[in-house]
Tab-separated table of C-alpha atoms and ligand atoms in Angstrom:
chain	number	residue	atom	x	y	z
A	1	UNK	CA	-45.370	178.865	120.246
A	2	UNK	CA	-48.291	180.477	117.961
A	3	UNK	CA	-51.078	181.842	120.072
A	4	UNK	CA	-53.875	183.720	118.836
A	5	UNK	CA	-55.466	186.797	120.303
A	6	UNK	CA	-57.973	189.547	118.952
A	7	UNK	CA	-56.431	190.923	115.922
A	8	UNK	CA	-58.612	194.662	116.944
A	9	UNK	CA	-55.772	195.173	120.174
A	10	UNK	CA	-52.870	197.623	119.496
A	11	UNK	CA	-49.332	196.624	121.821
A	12	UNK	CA	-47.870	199.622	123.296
A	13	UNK	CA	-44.787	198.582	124.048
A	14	UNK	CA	-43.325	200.222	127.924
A	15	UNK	CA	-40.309	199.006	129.568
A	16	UNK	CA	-42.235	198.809	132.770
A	17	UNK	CA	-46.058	199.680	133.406
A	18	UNK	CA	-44.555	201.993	135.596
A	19	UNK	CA	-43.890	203.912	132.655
A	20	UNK	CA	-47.402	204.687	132.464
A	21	UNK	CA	-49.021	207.502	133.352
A	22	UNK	CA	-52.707	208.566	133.767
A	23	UNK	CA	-52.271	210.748	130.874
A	24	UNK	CA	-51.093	207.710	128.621
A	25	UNK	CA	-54.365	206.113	129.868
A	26	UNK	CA	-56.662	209.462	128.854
A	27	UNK	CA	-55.687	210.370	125.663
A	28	UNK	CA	-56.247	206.640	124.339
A	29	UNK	CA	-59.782	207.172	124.943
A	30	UNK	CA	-59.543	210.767	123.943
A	31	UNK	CA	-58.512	209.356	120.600
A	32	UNK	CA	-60.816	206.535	120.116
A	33	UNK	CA	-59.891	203.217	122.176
A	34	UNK	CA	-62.609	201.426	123.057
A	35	UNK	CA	-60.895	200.120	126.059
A	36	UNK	CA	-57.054	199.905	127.793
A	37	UNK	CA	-55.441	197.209	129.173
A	38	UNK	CA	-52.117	197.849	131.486
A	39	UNK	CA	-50.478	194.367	131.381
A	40	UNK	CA	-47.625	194.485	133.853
A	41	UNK	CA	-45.556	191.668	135.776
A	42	UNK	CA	-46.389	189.647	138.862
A	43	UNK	CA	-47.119	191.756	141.857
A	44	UNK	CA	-43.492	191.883	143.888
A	45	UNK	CA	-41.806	190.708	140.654
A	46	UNK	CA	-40.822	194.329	139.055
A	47	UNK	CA	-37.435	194.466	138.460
A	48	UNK	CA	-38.112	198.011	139.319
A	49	UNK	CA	-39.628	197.122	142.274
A	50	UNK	CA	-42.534	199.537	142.583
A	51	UNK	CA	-43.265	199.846	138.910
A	52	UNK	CA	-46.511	197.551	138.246
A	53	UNK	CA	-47.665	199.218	141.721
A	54	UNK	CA	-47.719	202.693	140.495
A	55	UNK	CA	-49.477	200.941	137.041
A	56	UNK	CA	-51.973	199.792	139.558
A	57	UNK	CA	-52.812	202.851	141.383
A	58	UNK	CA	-53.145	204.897	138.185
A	59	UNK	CA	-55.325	202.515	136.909
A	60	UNK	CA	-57.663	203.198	139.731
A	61	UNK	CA	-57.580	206.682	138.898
A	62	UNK	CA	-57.829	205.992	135.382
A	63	UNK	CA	-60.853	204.453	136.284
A	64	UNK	CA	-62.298	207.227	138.245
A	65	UNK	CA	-61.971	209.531	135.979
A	66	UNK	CA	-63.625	207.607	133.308
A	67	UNK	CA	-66.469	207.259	135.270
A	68	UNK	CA	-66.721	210.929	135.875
A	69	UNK	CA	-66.587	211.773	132.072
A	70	UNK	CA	-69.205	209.030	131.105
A	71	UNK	CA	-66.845	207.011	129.580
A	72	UNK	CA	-66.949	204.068	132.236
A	73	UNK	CA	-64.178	202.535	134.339
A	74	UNK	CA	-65.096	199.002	133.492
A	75	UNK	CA	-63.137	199.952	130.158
A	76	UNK	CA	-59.146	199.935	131.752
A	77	UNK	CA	-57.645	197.224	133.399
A	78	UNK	CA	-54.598	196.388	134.706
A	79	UNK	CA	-53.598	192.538	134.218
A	80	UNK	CA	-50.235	190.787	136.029
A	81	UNK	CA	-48.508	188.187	134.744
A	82	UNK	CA	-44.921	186.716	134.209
A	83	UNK	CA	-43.081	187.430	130.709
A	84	UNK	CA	-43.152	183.381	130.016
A	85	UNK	CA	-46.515	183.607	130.200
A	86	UNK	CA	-47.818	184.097	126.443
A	87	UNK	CA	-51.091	181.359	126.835
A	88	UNK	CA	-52.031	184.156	129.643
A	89	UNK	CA	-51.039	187.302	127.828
A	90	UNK	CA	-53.267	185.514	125.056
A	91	UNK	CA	-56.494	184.661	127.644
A	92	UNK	CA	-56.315	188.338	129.045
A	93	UNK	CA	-56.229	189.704	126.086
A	94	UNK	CA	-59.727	187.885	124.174
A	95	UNK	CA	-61.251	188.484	127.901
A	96	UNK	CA	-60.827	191.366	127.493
A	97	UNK	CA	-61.487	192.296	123.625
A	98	UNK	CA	-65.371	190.639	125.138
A	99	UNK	CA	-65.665	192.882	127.654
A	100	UNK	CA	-65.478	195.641	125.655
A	101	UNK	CA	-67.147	194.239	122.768
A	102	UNK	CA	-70.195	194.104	125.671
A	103	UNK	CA	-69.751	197.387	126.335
A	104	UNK	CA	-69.604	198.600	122.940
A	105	UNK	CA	-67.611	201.299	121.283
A	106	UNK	CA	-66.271	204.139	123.108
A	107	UNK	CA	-69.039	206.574	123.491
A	108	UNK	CA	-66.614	209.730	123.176
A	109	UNK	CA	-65.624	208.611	120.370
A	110	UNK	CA	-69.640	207.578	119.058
A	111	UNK	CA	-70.856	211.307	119.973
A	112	UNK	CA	-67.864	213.241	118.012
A	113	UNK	CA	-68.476	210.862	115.247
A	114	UNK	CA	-72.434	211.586	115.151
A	115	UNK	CA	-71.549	215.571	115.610
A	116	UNK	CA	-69.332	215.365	112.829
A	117	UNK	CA	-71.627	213.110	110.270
A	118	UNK	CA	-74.346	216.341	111.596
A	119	UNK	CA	-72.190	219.286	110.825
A	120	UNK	CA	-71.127	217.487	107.330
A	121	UNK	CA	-74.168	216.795	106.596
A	122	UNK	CA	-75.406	220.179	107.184
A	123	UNK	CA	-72.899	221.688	105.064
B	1	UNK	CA	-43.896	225.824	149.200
B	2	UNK	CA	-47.862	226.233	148.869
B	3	UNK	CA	-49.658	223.046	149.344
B	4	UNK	CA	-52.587	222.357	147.231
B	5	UNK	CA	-55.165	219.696	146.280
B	6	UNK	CA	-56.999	218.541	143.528
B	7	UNK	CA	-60.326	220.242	143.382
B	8	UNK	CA	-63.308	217.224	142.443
B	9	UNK	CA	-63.368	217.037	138.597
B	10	UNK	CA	-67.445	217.473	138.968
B	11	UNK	CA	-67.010	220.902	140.978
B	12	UNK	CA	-64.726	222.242	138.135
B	13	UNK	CA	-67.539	220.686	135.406
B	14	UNK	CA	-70.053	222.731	137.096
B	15	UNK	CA	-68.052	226.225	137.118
B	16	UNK	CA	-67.024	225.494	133.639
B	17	UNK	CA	-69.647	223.921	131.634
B	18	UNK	CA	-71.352	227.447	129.941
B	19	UNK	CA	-68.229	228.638	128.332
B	20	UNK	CA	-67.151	227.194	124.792
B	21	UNK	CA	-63.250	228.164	125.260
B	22	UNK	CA	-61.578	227.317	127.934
B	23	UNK	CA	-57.833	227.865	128.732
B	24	UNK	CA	-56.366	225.098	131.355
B	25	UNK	CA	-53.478	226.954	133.027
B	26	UNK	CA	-50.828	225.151	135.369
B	27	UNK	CA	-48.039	226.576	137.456
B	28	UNK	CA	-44.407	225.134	137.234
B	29	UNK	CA	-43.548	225.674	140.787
B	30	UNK	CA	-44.950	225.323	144.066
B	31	UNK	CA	-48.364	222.809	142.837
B	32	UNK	CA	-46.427	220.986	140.320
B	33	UNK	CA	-44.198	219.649	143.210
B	34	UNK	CA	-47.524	218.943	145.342
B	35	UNK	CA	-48.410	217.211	141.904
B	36	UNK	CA	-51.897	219.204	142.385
B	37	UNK	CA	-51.584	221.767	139.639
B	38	UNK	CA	-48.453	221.706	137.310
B	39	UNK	CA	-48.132	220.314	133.365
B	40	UNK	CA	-49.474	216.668	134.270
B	41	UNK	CA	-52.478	217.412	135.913
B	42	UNK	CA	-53.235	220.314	133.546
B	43	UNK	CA	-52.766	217.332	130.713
B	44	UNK	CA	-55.171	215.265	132.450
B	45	UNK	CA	-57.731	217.481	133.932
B	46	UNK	CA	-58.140	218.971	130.010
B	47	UNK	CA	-58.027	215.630	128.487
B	48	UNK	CA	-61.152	214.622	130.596
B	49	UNK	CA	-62.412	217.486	130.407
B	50	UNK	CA	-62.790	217.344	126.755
B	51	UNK	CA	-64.343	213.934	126.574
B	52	UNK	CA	-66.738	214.973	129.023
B	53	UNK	CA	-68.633	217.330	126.676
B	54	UNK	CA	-67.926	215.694	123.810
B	55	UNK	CA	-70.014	212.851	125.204
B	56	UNK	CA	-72.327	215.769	125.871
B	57	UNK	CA	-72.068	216.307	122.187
B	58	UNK	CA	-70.451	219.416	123.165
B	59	UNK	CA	-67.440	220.482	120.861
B	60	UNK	CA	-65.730	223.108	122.547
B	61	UNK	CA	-62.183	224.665	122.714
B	62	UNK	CA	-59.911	222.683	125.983
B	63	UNK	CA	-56.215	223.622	125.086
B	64	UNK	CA	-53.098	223.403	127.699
B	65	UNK	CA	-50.566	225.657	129.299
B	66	UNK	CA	-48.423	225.510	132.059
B	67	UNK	CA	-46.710	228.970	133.056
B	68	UNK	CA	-43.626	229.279	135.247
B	69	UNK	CA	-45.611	231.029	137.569
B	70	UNK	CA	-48.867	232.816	137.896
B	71	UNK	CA	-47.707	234.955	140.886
B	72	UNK	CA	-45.347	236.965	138.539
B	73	UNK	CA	-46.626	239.282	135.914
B	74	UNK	CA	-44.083	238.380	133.268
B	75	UNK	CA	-45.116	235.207	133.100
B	76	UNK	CA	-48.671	236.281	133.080
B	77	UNK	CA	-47.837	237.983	130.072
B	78	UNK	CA	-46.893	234.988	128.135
B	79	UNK	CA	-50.379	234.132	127.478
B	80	UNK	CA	-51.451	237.853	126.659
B	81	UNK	CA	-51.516	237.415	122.811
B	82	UNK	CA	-53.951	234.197	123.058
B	83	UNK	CA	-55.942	235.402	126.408
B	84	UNK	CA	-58.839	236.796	124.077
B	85	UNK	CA	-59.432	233.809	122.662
B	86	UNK	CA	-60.553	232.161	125.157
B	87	UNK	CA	-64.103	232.744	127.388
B	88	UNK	CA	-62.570	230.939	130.802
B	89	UNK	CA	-59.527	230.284	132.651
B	90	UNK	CA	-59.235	227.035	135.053
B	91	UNK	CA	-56.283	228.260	136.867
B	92	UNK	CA	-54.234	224.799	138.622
B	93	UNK	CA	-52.445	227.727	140.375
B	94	UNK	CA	-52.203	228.227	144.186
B	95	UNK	CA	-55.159	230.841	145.279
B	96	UNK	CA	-52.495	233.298	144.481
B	97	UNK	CA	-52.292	232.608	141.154
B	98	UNK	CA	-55.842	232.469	140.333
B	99	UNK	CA	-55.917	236.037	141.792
B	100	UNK	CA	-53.040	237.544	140.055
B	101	UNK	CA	-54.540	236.100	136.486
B	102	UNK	CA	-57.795	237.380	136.975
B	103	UNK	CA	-56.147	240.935	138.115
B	104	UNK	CA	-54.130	240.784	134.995
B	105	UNK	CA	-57.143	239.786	132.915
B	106	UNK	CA	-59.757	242.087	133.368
B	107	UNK	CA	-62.197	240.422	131.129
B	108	UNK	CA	-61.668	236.666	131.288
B	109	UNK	CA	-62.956	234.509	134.259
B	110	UNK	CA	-61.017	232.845	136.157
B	111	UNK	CA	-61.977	229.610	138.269
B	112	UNK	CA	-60.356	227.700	140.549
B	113	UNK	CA	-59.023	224.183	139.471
B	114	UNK	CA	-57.160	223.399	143.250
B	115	UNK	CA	-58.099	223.911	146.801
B	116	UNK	CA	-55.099	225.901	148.081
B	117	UNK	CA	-53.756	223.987	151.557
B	118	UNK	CA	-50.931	225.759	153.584
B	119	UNK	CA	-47.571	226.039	153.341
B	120	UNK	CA	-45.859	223.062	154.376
B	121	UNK	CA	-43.374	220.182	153.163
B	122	UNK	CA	-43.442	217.353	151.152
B	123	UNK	CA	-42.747	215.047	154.309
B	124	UNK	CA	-42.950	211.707	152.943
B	125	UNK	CA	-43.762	211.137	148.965
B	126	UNK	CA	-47.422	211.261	148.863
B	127	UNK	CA	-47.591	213.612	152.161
B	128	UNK	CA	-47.576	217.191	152.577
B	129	UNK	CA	-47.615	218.950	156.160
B	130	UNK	CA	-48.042	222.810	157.501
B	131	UNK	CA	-44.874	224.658	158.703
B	132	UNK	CA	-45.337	228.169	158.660
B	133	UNK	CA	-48.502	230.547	158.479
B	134	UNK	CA	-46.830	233.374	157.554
B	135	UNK	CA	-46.984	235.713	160.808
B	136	UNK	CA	-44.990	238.172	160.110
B	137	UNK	CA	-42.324	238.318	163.174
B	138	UNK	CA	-40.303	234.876	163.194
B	139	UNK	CA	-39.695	233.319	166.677
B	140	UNK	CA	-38.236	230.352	164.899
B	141	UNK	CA	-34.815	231.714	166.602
B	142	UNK	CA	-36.172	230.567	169.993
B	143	UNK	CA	-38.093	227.769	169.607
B	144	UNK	CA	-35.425	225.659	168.676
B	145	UNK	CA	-36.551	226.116	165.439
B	146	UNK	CA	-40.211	224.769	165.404
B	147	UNK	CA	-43.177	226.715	165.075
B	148	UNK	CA	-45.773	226.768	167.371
B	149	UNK	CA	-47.657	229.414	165.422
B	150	UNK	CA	-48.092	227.221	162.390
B	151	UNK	CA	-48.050	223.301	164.589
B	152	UNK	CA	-49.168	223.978	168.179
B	153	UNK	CA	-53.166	223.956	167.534
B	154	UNK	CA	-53.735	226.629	170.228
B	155	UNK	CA	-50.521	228.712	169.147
B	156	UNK	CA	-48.980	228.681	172.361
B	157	UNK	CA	-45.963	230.334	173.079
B	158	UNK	CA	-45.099	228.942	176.855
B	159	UNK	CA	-46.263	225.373	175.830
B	160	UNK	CA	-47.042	222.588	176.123
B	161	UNK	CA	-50.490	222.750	177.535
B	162	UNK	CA	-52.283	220.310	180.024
B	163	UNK	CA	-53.430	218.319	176.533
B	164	UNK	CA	-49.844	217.020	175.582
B	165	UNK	CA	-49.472	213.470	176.301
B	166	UNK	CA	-46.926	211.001	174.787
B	167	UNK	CA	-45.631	213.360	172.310
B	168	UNK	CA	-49.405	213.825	170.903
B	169	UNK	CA	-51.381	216.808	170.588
B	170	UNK	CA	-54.844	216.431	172.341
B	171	UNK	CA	-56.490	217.086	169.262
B	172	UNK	CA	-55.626	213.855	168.106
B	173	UNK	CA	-53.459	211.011	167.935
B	174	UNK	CA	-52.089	211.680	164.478
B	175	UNK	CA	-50.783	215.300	165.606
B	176	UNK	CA	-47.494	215.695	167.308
B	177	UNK	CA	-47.297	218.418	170.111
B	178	UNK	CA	-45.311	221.087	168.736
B	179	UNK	CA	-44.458	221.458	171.997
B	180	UNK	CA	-42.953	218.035	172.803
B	181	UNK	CA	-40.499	218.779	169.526
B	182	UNK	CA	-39.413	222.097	170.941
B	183	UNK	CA	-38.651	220.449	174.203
B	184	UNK	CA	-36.979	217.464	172.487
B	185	UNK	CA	-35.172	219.831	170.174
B	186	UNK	CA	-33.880	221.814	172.554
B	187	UNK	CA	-32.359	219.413	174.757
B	188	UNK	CA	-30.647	217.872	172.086
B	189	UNK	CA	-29.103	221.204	171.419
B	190	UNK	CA	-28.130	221.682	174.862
B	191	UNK	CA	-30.562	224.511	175.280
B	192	UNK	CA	-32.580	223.940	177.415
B	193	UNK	CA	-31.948	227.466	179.206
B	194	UNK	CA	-33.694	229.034	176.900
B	195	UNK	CA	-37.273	226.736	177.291
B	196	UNK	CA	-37.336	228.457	181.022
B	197	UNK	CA	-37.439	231.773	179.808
B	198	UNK	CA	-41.337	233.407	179.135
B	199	UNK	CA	-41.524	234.379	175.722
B	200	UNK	CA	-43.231	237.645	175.413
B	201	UNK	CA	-46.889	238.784	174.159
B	202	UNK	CA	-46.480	238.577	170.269
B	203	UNK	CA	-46.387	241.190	168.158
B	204	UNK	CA	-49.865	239.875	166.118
B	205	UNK	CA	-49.702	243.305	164.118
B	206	UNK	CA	-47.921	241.937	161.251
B	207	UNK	CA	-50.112	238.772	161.077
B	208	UNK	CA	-53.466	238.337	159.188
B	209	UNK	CA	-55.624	239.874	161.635
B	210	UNK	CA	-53.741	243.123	160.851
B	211	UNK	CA	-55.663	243.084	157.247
B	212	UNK	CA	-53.805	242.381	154.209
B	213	UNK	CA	-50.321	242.816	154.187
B	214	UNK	CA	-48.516	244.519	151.658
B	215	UNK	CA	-43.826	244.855	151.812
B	216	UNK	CA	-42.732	247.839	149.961
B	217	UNK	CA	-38.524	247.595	149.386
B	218	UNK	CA	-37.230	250.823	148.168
B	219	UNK	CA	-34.049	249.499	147.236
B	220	UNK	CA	-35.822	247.387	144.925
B	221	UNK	CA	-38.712	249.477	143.609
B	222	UNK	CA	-38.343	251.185	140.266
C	1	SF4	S1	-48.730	230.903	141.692
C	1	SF4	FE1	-48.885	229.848	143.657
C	1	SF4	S2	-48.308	227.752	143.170
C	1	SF4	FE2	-47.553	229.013	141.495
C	1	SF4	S3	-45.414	229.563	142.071
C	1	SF4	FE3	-46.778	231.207	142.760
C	1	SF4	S4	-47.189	230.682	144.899
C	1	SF4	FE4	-46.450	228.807	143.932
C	2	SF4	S1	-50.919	219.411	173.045
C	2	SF4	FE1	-49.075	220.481	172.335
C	2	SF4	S2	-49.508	221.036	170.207
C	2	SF4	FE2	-51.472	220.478	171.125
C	2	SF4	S3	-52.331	222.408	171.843
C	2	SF4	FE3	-51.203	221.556	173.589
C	2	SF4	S4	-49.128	222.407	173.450
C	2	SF4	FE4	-50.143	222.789	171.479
């Protein structure tokens, strides 16, 4: 099966989205992602059990937090699917490549680029 | 151990946002395992705090470091070589902590990055609750080892009072009576002799409302 999806998303591979921590979530922005998406199995189906839960709730404070610094929560969000699913994995992922394209690039990473174009210039 | 909580990220913004250097200091013990103040939250309190002002347009200084404890001068000392380069502290520390780093730097201020709780348990994951408040004089011995100092909300020490009903504390449904446990406790123990007898006026001297209280060991002092 050859699906296509935005060629612009990185995979970070995690053996369970419970693997991921807020910080994981943070310093992708803090280095320049325009947006995150935690893709993690059907609620009830971790073969951890709890895993894609804990993705979930540090997601919502992923998203609080991004909010706070100006960044904007609407840029993380956790998806669920089954590992068959690849069509899915493929719809989630252009869905969300256009929400972020709406929201445009990361604005962290837009005012250390304008303060460094200022300082070069300057110099 | 010392309970703690998050402070808000804004509150922290506020205290912090004049400075250009700013040092992000955890503590490995007592708020890491209250998940309020140790390495991870220092990682992600700094982290947002650096995006923050950098979407200010604000380039400053937000680096990381987690001591073993702040309530201990040699591990206060650890960060003596870089302290001076730095303008501000946000200590993740109990209120202890942030203290004893401020006493030991002089000239660097020193905010608070938690709102220090009690002392208490880590009951369930995800729930912390008060056990001891530090009195002084320990009655633990006959109170079939629960505290009404630190869990009865009027402190009683002939409980329970007129409010108790169905193992609840009058003050609300969410707080067991202290009393109910002691009574529980000690019946399961076979002890109940020892709920008849009248405990005595408590020595309050060595609590709080004796000032701050200081334990001097000469065996132990240099
Ligand atoms: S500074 Fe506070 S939180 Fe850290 S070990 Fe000491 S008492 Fe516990
Ligand atoms: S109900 Fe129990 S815990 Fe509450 S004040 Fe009375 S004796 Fe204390």
């Amino acid at each position: 099966m050859r699906l296509s999806y935005p060629a612009d998303i990185r995979i970070v591979r995690v053996p369970c989205t419970g693997k991921v921590d807020l910080i994981h979530i943070l310093r992708a922005f803090e280095k320049g992602a325009d947006g995150v998406s935690v893709v993690g199995c059907m609620e009830g189906d971790c073969h951890y059990n709890s895993g894609n839960f804990r993705a979930k709730k540090r997601v919502a404070q992923a998203r609080q937090i991004l909010d706070t610094v100006g960044i904007g929560a609407d840029r993380v969000q956790m998806y669920n699917l089954s590992s068959s699913e690849g069509p899915r994995f493929a719809r989630f992922a252009e869905e969300m490549a256009e929400k972020i394209r709406a929201l445009g690039p990361n604005p962290v990473r837009a005012a250390a680029n304008q303060m460094e174009n200022q300082t070069g210039g300057g110099r | 151990m010392i309970v703690a909580e998050k402070k808000p990220m804004e509150e922290i913004i506020e205290e912090v946002k004049r400075f250009e250097n700013i040092l992000v200091l955890g503590c490995n013990e007592c708020v890491t395992v209250c998940e309020a103040g140790g390495k991870k939250e220092v990682g992600v309190l700094a982290s947002a705090l650096r995006m923050f002002f950098l979407k200010q347009g604000r380039k400053m200084r937000i680096d990381e470091r987690t001591l073993e404890r702040q309530c201990d001068p040699e591990y206060l000392e650890e960060i003596r070589d870089v302290a001076d380069g730095y303008d501000a502290v946000v200590s993740l520390a109990c209120g202890v902590g942030v203290q004893f780093t401020a006493e030991h730097y002089p000239n660097l201020p020193v905010y608070p990055g938690v709102d220090t709780c009690f002392m208490g348990v880590t009951e369930a994951r995800g729930m912390w609750t008060e056990r001891c408040q530090g009195c002084g004089r320990c009655i633990l011995a006959s109170t079939g080892g629960i505290c009404p100092v630190a869990r009865c909300a009027k402190r009683l020490f002939n409980g329970p009072c007129g409010g108790s009903s169905d193992g609840k504390c009058e003050i609300g449904k969410d707080t067991v009576c202290a009393w109910q446990l002691i009574i529980d406790r000690l019946r399961a123990l076979g002890r109940m002799e020892e709920y008849e007898r009248i405990a005595p006026i408590k020595d309050w001297s060595t609590d709080r409302a004796g000032g701050p209280r200081k334990i001097v060991r000469e065996d132990l002092a240099p």
